[in-house]
Coordinates of C-alpha atoms and ligand atoms in Angstrom, one line a residue:
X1 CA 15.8 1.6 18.1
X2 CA 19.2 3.3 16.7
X3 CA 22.2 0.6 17.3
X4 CA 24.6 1.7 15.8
X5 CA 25.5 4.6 13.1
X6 CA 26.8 4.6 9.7
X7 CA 29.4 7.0 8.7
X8 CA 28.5 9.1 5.2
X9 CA 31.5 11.7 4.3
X10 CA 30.2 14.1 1.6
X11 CA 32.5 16.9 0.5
X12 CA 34.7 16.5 3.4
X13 CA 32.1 16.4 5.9
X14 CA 30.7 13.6 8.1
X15 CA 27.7 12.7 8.6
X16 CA 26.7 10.1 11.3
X17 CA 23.8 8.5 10.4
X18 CA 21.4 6.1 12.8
X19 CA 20.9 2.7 11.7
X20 CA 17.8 1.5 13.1
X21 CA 16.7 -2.0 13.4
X22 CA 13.3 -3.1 13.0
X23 CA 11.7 -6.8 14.5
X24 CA 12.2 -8.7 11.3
X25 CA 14.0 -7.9 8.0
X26 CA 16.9 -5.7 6.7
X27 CA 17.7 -2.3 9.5
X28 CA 17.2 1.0 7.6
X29 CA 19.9 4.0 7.7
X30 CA 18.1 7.2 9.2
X31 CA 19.4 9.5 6.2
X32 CA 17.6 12.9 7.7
X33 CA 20.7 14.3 9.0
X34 CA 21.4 14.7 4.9
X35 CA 18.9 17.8 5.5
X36 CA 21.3 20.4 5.9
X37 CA 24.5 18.3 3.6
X38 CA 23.3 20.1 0.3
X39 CA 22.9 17.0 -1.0
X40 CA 18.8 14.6 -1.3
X41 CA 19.3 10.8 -1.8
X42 CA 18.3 9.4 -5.1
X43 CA 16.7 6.3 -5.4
X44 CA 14.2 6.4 -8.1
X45 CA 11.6 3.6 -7.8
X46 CA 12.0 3.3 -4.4
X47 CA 14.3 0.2 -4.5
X48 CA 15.6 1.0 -1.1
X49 CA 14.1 3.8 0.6
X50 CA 11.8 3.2 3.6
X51 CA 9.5 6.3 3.8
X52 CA 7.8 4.7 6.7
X53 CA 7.6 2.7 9.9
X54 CA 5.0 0.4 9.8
X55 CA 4.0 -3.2 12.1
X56 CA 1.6 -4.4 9.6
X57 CA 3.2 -6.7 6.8
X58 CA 6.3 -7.9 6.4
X59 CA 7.7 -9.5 3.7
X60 CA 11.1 -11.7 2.9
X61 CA 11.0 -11.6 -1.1
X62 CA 13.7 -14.3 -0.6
X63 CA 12.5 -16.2 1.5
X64 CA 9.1 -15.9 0.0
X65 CA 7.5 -15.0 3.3
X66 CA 4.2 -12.9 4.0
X67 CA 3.1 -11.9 6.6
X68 CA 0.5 -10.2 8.3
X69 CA 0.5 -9.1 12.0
X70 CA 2.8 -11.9 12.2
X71 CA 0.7 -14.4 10.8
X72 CA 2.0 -16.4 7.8
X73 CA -0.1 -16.1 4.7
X74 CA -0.6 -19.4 4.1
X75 CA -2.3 -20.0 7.4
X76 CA -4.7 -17.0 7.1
X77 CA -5.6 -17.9 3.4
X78 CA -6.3 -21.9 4.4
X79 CA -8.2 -21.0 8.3
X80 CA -9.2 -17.7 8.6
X81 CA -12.0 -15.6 6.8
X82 CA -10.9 -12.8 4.6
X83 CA -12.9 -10.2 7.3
X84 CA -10.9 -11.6 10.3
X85 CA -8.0 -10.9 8.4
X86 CA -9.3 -7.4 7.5
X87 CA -10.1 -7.2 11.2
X88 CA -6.5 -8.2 12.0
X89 CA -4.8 -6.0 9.4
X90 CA -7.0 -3.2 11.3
X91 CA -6.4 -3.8 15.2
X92 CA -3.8 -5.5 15.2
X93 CA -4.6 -9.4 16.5
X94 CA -7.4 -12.1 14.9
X95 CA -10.1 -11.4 16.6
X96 CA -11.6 -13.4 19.3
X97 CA -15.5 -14.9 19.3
X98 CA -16.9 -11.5 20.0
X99 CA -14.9 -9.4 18.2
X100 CA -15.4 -11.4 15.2
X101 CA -19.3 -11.2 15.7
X102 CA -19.2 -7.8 16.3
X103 CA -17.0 -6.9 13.5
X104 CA -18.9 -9.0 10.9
X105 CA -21.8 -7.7 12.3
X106 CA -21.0 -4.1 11.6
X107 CA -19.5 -4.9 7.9
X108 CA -23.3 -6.5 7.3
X109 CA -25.1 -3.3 8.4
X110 CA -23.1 -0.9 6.2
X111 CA -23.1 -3.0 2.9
X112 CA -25.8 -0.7 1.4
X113 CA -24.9 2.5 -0.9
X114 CA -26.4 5.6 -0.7
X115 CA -29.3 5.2 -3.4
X116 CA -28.0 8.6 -4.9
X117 CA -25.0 6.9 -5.8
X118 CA -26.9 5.1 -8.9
X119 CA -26.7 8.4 -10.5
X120 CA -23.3 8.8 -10.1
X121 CA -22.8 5.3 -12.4
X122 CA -25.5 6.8 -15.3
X123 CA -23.3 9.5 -15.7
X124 CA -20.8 7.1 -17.0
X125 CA -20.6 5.6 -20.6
X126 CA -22.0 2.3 -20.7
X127 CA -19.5 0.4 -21.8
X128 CA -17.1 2.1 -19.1
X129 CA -14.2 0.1 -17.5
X130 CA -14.9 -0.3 -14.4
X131 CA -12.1 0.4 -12.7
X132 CA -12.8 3.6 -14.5
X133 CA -16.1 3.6 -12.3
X134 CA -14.9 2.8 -9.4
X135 CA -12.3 5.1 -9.4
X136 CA -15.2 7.5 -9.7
X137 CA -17.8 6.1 -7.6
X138 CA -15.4 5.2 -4.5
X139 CA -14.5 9.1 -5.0
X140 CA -17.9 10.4 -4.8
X141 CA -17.9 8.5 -1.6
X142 CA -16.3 11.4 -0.4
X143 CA -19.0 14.1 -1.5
X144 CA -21.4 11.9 1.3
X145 CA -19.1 11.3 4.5
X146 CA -16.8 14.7 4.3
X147 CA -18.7 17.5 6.2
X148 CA -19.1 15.8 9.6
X149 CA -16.1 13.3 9.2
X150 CA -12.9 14.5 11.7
X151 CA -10.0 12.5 10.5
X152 CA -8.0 13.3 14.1
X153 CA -11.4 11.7 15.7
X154 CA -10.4 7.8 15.8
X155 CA -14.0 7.2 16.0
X156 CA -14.6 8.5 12.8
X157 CA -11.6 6.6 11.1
X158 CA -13.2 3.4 12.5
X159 CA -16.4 3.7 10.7
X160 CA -14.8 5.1 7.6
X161 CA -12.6 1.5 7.2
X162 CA -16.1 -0.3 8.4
X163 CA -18.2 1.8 5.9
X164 CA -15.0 1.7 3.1
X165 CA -14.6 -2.4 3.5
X166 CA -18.6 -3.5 3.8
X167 CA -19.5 -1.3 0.0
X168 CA -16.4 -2.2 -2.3
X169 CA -18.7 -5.7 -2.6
X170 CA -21.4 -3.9 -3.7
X171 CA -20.0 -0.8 -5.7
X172 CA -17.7 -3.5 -7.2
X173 CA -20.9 -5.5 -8.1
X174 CA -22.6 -1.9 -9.2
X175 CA -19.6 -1.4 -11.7
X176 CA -20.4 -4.7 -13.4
X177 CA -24.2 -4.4 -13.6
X178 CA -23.4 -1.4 -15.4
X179 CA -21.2 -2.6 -17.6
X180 CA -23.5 -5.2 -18.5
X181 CA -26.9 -2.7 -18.6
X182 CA -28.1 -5.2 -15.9
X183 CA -30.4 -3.6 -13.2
X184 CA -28.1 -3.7 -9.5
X185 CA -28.6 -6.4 -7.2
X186 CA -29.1 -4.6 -3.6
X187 CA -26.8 -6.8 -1.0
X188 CA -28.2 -9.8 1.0
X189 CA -27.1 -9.7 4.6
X190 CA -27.6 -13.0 5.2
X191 CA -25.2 -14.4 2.9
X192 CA -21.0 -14.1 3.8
X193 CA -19.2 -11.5 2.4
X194 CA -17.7 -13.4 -0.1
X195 CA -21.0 -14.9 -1.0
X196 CA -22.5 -11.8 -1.0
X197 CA -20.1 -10.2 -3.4
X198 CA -21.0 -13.3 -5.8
X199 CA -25.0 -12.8 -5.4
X200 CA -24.7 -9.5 -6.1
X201 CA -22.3 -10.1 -9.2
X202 CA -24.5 -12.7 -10.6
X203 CA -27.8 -12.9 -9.4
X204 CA -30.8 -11.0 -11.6
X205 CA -34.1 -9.9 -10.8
X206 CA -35.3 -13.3 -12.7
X207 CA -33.0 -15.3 -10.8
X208 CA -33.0 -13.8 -7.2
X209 CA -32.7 -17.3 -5.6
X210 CA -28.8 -17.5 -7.2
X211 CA -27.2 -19.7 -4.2
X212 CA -23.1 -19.2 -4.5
X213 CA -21.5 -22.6 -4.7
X214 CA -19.4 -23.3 -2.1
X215 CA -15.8 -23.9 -3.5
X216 CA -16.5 -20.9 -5.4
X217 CA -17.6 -18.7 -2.4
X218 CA -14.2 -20.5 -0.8
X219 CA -12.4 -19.1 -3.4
X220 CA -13.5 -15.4 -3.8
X221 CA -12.8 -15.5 0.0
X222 CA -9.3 -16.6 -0.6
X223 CA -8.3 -14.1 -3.3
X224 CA -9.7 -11.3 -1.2
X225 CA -7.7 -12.9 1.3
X226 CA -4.6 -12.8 -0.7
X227 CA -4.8 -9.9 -2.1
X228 CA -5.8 -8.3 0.9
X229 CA -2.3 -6.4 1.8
X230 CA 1.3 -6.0 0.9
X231 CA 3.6 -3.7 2.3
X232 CA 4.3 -0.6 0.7
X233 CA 3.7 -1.3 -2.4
X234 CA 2.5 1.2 -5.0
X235 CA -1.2 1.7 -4.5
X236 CA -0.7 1.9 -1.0
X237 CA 2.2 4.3 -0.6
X238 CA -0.4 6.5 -3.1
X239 CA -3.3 6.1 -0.1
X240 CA -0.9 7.0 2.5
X241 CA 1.3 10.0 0.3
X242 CA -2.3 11.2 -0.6
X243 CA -3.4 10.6 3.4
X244 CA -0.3 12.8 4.5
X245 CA -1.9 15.4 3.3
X246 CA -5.3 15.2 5.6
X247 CA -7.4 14.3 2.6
X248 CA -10.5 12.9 2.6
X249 CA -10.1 9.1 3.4
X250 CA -12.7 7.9 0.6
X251 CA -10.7 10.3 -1.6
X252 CA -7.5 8.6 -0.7
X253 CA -8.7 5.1 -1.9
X254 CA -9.8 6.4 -4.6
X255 CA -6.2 7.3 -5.6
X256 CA -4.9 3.8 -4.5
X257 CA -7.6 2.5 -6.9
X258 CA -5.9 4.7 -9.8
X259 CA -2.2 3.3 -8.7
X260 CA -3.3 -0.2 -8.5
X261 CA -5.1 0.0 -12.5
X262 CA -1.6 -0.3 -13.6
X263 CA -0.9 -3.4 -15.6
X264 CA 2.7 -3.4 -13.7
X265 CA 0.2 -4.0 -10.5
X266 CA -3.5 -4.8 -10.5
X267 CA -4.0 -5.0 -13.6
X268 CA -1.4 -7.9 -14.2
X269 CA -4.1 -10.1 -13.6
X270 CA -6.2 -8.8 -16.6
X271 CA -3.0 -8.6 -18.7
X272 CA -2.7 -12.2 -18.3
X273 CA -5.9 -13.0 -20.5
X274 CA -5.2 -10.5 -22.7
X275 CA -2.0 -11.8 -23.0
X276 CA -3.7 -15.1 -23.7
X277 CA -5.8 -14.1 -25.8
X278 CA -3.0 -12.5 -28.1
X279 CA -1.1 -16.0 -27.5
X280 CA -4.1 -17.8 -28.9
X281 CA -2.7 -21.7 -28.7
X282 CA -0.4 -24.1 -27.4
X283 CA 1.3 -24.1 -30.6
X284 CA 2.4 -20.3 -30.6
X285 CA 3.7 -20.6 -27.0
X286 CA 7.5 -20.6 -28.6
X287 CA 7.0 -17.8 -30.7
X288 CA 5.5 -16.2 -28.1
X289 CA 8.7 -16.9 -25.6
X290 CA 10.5 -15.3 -28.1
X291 CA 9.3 -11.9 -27.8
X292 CA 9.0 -12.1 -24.2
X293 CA 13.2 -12.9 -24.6
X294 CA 13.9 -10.2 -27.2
X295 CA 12.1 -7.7 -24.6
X296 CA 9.5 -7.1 -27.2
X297 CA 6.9 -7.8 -24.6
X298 CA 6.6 -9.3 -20.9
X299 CA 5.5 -12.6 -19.9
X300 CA 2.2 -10.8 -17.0
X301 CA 1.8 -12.6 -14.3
X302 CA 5.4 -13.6 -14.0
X303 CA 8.2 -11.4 -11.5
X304 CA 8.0 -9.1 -9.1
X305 CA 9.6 -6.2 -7.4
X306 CA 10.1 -8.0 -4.6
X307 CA 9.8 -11.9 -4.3
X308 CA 12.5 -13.1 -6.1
X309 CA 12.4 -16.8 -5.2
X310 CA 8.5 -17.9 -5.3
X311 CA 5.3 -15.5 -4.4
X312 CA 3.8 -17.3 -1.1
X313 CA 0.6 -16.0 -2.1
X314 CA 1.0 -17.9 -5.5
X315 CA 1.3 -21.1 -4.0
X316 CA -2.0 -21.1 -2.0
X317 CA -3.6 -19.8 -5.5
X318 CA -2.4 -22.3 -7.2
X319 CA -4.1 -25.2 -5.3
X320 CA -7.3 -23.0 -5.0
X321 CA -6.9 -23.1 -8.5
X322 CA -6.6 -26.8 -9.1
X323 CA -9.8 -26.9 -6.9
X324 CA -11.8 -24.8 -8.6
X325 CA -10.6 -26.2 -12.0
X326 CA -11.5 -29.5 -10.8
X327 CA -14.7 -28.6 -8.5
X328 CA -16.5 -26.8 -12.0
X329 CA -15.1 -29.7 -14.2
X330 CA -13.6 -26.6 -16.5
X331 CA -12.0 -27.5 -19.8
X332 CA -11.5 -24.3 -21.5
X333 CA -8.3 -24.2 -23.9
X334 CA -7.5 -20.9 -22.5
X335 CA -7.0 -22.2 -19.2
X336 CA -4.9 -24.8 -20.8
X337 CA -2.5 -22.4 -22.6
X338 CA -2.1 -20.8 -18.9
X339 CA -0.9 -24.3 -17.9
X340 CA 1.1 -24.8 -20.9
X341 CA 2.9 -20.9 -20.4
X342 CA 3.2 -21.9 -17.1
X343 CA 5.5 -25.1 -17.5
X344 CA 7.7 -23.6 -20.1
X345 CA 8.6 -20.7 -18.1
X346 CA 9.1 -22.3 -14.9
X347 CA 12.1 -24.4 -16.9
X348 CA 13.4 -22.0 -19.5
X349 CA 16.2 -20.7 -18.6
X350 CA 15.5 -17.0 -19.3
X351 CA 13.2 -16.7 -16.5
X352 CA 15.1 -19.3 -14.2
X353 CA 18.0 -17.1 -14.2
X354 CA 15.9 -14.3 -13.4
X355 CA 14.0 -16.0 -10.4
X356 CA 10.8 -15.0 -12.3
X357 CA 8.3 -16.9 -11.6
X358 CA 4.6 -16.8 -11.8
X359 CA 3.1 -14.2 -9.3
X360 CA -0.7 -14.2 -7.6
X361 CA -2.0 -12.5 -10.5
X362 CA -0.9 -15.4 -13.0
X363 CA -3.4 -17.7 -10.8
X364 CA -6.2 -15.4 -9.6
X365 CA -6.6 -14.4 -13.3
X366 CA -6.9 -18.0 -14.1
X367 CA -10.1 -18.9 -11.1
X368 CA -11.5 -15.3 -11.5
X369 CA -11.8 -16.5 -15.2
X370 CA -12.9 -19.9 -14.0
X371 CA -15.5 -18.9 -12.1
X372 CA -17.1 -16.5 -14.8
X373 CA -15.9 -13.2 -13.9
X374 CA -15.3 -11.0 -16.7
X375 CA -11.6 -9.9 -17.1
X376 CA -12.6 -6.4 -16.7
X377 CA -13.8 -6.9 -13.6
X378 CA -10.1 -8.7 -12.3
X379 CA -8.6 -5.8 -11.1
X380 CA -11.8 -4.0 -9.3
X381 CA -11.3 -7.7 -7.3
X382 CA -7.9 -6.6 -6.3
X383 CA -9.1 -3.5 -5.1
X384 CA -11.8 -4.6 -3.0
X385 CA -10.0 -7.0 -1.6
X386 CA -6.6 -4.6 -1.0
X387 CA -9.3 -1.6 0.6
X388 CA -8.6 -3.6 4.0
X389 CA -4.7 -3.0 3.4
X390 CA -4.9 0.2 2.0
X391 CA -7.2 1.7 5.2
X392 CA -5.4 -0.2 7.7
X393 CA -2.0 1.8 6.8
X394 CA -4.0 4.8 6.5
X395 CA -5.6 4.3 10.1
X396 CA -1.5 3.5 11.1
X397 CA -0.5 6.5 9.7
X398 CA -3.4 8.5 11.6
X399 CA -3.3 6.9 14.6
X400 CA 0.3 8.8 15.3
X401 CA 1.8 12.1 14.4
X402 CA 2.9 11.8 10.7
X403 CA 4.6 14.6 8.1
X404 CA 3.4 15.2 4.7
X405 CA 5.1 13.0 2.0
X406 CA 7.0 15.5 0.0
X407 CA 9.8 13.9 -2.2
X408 CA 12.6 15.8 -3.4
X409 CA 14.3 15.4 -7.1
X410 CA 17.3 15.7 -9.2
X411 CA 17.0 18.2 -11.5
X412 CA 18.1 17.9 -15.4
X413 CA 15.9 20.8 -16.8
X414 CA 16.4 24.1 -18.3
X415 CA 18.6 26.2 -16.4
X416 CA 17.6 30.4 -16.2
X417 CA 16.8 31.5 -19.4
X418 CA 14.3 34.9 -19.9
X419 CA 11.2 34.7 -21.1
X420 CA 10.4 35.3 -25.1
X421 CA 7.3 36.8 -26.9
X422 CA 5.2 34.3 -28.7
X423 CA 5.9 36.2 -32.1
X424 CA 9.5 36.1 -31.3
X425 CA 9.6 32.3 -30.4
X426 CA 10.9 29.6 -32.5
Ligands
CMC501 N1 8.6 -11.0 -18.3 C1 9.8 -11.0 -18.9 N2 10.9 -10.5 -18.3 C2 10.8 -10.0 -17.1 C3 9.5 -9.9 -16.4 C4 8.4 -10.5 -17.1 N3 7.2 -10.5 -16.5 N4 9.7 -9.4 -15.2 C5 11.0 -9.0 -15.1 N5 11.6 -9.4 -16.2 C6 13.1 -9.3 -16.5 C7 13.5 -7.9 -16.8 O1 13.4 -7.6 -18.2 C8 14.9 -7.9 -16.3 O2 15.7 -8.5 -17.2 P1 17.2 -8.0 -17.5 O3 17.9 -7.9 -16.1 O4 17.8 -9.0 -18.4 O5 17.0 -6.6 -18.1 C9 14.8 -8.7 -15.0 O6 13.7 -9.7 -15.3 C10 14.6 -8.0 -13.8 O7 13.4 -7.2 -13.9 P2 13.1 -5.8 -13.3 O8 12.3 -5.0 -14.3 O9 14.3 -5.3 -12.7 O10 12.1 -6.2 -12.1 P3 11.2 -5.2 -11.3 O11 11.4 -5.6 -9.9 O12 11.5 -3.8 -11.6 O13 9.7 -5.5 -11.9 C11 7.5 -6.3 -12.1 C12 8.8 -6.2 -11.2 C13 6.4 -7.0 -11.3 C14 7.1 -4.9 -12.5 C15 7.9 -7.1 -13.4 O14 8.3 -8.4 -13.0 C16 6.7 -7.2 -14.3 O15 6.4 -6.2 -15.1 N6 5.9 -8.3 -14.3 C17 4.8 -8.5 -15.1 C18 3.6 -7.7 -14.5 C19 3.0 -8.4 -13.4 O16 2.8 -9.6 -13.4 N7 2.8 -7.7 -12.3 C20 2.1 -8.1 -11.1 C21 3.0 -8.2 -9.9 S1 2.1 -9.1 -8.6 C22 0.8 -8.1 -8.1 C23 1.2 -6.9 -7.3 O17 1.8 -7.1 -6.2 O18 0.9 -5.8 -7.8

């Protein structure tokens, strides 16, 4: 709702401009009146545009506060399954008792892939990344729901986020069997979704009894959990830019997939091994700093864009990770270079002064790694668990009239010049 305005005078010429207030965080100026001023906005990086209205997530980076429908983050990670929260994300509310059962219900019956879709991974090399595949394979999803999908049919967009959020387990899973030239593991609907996601990871024909261990199945469940949305961030302003344009739903995840690959986003959390790994031991942990101070490299799994206090989500990950730690009885030196990196930055001044501390990825990386999940396989997590986020905002951006995202620019190009023949150029 429009309050107040603010005043913009460009060349003369005023422009009133809305300021509109949302139910929680900073009110945004409605700059559209700018159309006809001759002038765009330029804010590259998005560091204060709002390109949409959304009820969702809300975050206070400095507060540290995430929330989803409302609900604080904390709460949802340490009660609620990561499907009810998927379920809230979606319609709105937690479900009740027979919501939940029908919702889980319908995630169970759709777990299974298309067998033609085992193809589709052949094609790819066998030591593939794969996110590589997935960005592939969650693509192709698109060749088998397009013809008799109606994105204006709300019908249809339910299934789609049913059908989307009960395969990324098992094409997630898929990607990994093939990376390891281990035959696929079809999904057990018995099991939870998180257990489920762990069977199919690392159960083998010889070994089909596999039971998931409880803390671990807790968790997976928990980092889908927290990584399940967060606000506009990259990946998901890709879904819904890419969404804007009516395009195939599957093929918009596929996109977010490619955004979220990014070691400045998902793929922080593999970074942070490698990063490890390049660190080797306690002992070059100075050096290391070193470079991180000189700018020579960055510290992953430390900042972001927009908690500048403490990452809520890093908190609850951190005790999951004590448990786990504990639970497995783990003493790997890696993990203990984590701990080591992680004390020395949360005093030195460099990243004190910079509110930089360590982020969800630092942690998750850390379990994932724990729990003998290859760190190639780090950021498909992220994206199975962020395919909840990603369709709910493209089910809130279909589920009203919307306009195609279509960014302008500030030009610093050529100006006119004619055109020359190739024998003639330079
Ligand atoms: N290591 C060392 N210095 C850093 C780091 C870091 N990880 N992050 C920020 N800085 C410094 C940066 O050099 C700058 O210093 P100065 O002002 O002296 O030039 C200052 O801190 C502010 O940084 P910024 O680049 O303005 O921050 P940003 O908001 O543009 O970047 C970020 C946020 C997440 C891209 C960045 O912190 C980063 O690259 N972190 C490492 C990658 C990472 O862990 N990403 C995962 C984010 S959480 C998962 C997700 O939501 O996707």
């Amino acid at each position: 709702m429009a309050d107040t305005n603010a005043k913009l005078t460009v060349n003369g010429e005023e422009y009133e401009l809305p300021i509109i207030k949302g139910t929680l965080g900073r009110p945004v100026i409605d700059i559209a009146a700018l159309q006809d001023s001759g002038f765009w906005s330029y804010d590259p990086g998005f560091k204060v545009t709002a390109p949409v209205e959304s009820k969702i997530t809300y975050i206070d980076g400095g507060k540290g506060e995430l929330l989803h429908r409302g609900y604080p983050i904390d709460q949802l990670a340490n009660n609620a399954e990561y499907l009810e929260v998927a379920y809230a994300l979606i319609h709105g509310d937690l479900p009740n008792a027979e919501q939940k059962a029908d919702f889980f219900e319908k995630i169970r019956k759709h777990t299974g892939v298309h067998d033609q879709l085992r193809k589709f991974f052949e094609g790819f090399r066998r030591d593939a990344h794969p996110m590589a595949i997935m960005v592939g394979v969650v693509g192709a999803l698109s060749a088998f729901y397009h013809d008799n999908l109606d994105v204006s049919n709300e019908e249809h967009r339910e299934i789609t986020a049913i059908r989307l959020i009960a395969k990324m387990p098992t094409l997630a899973a898929m990607s990994y069997k093939y990376s390891q030239g281990e035959p696929f593991m079809y999904p057990r609907n018995d099991f939870s979704y998180a257990e489920n996601f762990l069977y199919m990871m690392f159960a083998t024909p010889a070994d089909v009894d596999y039971e998931p261990n409880d803390v671990v199945t807790r968790a997976m469940d928990k980092i889908f959990t927290l990584h399940a949305d967060h606000e506009q961030n990259a990946s998901t302003s890709t879904v819904r830019l890419a969404g804007s344009t009516g395009a195939n739903p599957y093929a918009c995840i596929a996109a977010g997939i490619a955004a979220l690959w990014g070691p400045s986003h998902g793929g922080a959390n593999e970074a942070v091994l490698e990063m490890l790994d390049e660190i080797g031991t306690v002992e070059n942990v100075p050096a290391f700093m070193e470079k991180v101070k000189s700018r020579e490299v960055k510290l992953m799994g430390f900042g972001h864009r927009v908690y500048k206090n403490f990452d809520p989500r890093a908190q609850v990950m951190k005790e999951t990770c004590d448990e786990v730690l504990g639970a497995l009885g783990i003493n790997d030196p890696k993990l203990e270079l984590a701990m080591a990196l992680e004390k020395i930055a949360l005093e030195d001044p460099f990243f004190v002064e910079r509110n930089l501390y360590p982020n969800v990825d630092f942690y998750s990386g850390i379990i994932l790694k724990a729990i003998g999940i290859p760190t190639s396989m780090f950021t498909v997590i992220f994206s199975l668990a962020r395919t909840s986020g990603w369709i709910s905002h493209w089910l809130e951006m279909h589920s009203a009239p919307f306009k195609i995202g279509r960014p302008r620019q500030l030009y610093t190009g050529e100006t006119h010049r004619d055109f020359v023949k190739v024998e003639d150029r330079k």
